[in-house]
mmCIF file of C-alpha atoms in Angstrom:
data_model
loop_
_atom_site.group_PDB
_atom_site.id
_atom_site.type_symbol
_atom_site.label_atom_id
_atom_site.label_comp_id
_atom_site.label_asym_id
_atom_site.label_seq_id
_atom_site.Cartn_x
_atom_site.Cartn_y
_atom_site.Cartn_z
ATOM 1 C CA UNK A 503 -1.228 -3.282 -3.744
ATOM 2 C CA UNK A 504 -3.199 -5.048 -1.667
ATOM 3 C CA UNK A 505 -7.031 -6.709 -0.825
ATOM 4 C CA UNK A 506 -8.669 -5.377 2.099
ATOM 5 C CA UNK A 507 -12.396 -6.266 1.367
ATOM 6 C CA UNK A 508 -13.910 -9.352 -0.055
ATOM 7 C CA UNK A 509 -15.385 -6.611 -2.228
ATOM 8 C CA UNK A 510 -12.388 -5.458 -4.179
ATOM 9 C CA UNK A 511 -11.002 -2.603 -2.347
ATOM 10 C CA UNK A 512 -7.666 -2.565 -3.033
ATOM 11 C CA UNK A 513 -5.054 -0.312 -1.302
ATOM 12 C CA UNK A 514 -1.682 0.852 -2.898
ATOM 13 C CA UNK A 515 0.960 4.311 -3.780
ATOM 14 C CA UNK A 516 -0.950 6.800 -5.658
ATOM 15 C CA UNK A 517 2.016 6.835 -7.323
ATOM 16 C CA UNK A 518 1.515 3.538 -8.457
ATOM 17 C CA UNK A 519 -1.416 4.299 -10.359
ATOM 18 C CA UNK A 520 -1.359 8.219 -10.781
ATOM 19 C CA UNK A 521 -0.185 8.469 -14.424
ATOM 20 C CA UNK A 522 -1.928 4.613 -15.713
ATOM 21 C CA UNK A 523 -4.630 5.443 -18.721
ATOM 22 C CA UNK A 524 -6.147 1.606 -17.998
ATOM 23 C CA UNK A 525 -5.144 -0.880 -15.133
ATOM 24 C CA UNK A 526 -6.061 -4.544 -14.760
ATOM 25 C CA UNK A 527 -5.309 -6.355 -11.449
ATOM 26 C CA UNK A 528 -3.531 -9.982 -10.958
ATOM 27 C CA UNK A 529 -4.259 -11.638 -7.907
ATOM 28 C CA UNK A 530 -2.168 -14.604 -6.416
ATOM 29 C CA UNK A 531 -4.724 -17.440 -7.227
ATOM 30 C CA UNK A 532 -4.006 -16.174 -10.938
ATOM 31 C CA UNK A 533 -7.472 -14.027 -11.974
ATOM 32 C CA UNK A 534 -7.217 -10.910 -13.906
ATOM 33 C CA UNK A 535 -9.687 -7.937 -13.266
ATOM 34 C CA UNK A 536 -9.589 -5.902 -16.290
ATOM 35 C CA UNK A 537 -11.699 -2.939 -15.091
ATOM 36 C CA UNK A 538 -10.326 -0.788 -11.911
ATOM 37 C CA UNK A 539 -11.949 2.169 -10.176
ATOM 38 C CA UNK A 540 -10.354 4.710 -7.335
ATOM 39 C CA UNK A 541 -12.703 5.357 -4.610
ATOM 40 C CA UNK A 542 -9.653 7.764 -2.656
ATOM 41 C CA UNK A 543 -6.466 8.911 -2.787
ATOM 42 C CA UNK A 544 -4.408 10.950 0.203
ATOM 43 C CA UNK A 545 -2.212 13.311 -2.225
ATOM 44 C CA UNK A 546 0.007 14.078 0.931
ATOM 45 C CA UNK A 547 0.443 9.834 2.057
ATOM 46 C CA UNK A 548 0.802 8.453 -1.211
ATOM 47 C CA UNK A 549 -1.764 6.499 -1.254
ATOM 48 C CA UNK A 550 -4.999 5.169 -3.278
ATOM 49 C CA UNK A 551 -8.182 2.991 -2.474
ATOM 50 C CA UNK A 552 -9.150 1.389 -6.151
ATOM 51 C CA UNK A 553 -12.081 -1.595 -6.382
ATOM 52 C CA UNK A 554 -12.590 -4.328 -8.709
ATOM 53 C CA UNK A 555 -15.239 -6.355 -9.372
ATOM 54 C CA UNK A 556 -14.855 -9.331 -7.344
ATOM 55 C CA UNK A 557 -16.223 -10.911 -4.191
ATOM 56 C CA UNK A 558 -15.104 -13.254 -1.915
ATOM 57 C CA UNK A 559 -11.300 -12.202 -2.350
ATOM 58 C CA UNK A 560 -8.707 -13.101 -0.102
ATOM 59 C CA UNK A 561 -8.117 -10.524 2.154
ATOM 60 C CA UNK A 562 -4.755 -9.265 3.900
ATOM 61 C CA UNK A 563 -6.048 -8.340 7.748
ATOM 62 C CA UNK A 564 -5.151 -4.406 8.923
ATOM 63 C CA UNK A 565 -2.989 -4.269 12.326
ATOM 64 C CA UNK A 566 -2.823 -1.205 14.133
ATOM 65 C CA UNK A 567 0.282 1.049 13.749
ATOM 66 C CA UNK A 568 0.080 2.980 16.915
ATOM 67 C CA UNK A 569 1.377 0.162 18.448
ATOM 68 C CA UNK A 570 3.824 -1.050 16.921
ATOM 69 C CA UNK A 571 7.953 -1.461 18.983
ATOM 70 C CA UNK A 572 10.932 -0.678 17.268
ATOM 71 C CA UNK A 573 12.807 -3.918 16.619
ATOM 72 C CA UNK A 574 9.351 -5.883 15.946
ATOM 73 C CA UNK A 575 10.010 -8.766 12.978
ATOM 74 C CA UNK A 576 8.350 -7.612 9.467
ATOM 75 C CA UNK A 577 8.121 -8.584 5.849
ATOM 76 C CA UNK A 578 7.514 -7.015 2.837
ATOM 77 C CA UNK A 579 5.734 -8.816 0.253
ATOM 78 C CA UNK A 580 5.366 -7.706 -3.611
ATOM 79 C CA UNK A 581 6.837 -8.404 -7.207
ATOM 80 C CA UNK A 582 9.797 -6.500 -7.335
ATOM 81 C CA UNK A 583 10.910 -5.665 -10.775
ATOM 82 C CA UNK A 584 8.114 -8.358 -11.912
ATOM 83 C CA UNK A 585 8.673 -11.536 -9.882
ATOM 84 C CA UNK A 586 6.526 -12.084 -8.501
ATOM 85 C CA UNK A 587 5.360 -13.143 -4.507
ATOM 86 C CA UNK A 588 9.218 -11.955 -3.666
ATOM 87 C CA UNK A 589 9.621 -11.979 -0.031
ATOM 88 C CA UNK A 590 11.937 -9.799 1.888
ATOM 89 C CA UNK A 591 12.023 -9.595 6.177
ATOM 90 C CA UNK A 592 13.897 -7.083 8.496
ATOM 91 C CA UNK A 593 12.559 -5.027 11.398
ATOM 92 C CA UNK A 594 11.195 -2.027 12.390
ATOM 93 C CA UNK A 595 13.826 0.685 12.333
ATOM 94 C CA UNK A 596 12.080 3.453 13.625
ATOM 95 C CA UNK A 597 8.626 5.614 13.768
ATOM 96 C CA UNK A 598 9.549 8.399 11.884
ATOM 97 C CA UNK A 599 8.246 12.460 11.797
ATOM 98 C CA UNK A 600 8.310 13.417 8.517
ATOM 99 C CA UNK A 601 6.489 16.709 9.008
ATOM 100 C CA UNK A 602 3.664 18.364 9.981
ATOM 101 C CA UNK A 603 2.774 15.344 12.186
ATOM 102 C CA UNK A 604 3.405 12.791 9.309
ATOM 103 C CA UNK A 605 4.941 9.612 10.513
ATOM 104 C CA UNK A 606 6.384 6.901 8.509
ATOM 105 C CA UNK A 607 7.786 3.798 9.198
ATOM 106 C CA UNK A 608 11.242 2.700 8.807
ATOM 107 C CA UNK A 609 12.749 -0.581 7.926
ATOM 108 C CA UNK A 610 15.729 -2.450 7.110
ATOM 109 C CA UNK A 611 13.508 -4.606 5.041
ATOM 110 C CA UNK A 612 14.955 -4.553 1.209
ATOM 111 C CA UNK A 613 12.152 -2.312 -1.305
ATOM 112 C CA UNK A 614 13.162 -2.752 -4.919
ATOM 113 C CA UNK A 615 11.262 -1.414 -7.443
ATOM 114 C CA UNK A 616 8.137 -2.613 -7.747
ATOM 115 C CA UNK A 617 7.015 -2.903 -4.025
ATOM 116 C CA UNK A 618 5.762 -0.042 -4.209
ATOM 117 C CA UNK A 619 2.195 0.066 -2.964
ATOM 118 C CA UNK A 620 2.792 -3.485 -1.655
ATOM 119 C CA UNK A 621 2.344 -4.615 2.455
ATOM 120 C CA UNK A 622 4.254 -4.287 5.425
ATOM 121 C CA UNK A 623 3.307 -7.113 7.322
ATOM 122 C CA UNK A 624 3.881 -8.006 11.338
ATOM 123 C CA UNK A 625 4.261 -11.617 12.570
ATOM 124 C CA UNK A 626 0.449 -12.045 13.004
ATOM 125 C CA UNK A 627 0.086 -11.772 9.484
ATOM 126 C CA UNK A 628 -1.472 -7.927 9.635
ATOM 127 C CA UNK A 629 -0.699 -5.245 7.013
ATOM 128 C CA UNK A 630 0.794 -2.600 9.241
ATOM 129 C CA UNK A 631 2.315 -0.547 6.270
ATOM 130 C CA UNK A 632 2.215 0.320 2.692
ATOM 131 C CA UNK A 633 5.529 0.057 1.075
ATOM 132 C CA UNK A 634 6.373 3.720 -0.217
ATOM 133 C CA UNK A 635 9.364 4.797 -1.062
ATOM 134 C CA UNK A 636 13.406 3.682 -0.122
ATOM 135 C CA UNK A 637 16.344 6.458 0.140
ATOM 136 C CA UNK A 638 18.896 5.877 -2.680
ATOM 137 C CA UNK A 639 21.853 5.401 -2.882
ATOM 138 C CA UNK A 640 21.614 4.775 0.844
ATOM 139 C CA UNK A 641 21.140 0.646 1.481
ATOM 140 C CA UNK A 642 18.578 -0.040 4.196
ATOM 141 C CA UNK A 643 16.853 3.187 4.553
ATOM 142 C CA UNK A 644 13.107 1.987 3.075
ATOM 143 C CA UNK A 645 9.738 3.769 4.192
ATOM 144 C CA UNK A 646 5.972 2.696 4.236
ATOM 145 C CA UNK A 647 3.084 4.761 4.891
ATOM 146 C CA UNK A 648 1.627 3.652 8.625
ATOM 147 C CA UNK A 649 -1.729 1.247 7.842
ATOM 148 C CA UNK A 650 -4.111 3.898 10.205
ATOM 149 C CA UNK A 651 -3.810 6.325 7.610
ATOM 150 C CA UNK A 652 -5.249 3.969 5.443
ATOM 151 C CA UNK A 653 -8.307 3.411 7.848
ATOM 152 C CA UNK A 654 -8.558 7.201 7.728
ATOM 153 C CA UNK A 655 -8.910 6.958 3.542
ATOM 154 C CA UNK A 656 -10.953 4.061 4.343
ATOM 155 C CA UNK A 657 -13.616 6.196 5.939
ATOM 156 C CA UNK A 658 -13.655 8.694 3.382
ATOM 157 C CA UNK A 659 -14.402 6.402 0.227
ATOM 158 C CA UNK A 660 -16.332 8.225 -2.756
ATOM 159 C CA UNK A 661 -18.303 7.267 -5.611
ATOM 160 C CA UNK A 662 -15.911 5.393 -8.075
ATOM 161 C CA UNK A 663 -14.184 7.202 -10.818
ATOM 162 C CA UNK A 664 -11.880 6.208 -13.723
ATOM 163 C CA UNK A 665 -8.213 6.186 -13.484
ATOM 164 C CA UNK A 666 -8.539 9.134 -16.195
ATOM 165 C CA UNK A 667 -11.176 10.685 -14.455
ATOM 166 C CA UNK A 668 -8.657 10.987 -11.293
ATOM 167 C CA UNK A 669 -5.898 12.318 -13.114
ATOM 168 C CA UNK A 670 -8.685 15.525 -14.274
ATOM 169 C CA UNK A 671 -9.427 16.058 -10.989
#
């Protein structure tokens, strides 16, 4: 996942987090937050808003997807299978329908396991995607959730609940 308040709020795949009895949270300058609530979660996008208790966090800015060019430079930043602050670039492959008025968008950027829930970022340093899934055995084919969704979930932030209280619900 990834900061996007000074507060704590967090975004990443629900699937990241759906089935986790406990969660604790690793941040680059090396600080562990033990405790983790979910304030949302978009069944349909994949996607979660959790919080910790911090302040003053580093935070990655939000672009805007709707205006994003095919071709356009991005990375991908996350810890694929565990190492961390791994790196990958490629560009943007397409705006995709996936249904019902769903897009996604498409990259040539490498997603390993592990990215999951991680940043698609533009060259002015803006999260413009969440890293979602990839289509196996296919090499190339790799999909993140477009960032205004996430300003949608944003908006529609609850009181927090534990990770086991989400999975009752």
């Amino acid at each position: 996942g990834f900061i996007v308040s000074k507060d704590g709020k967090i975004v990443t795949n629900l699937h990241v987090i759906r089935d986790m009895k406990t969660a604790n949270v690793l941040v680059a300058n090396g600080d562990v937050f033990d405790s983790v609530a979910v304030l949302a979660i978009d069944e349909r996008r994949d996607l979660a808003i959790v919080k910790v208790a911090g302040f003053d966090l580093p935070v990655l800015e939000l672009g805007n997807s709707d205006v994003l060019a095919v071709g356009e430079q991005l990375v991908i930043i996350g810890s694929p299978r565990g190492l961390k602050g791994t790196v990958t670039a490629g560009i943007l492959s397409s705006v995709r329908d996936s249904g019902g008025g769903f897009k996604v968008l498409q990259t040539d950027a490498s997603v390993n396991p592990g990215n999951s829930g991680g940043p698609l970022v533009n060259n002015k340093a803006e999260a413009i995607g969440v890293v979602s899934f990839t289509l196996r055995p296919a090499e190339g084919l790799n999909f993140a959730i477009p960032i205004n969704y996430v300003r949608g979930l944003l908006n529609t932030i609850h009181d927090p609940i534990s990770l086991e209280q989400m999975r009752e619900s």
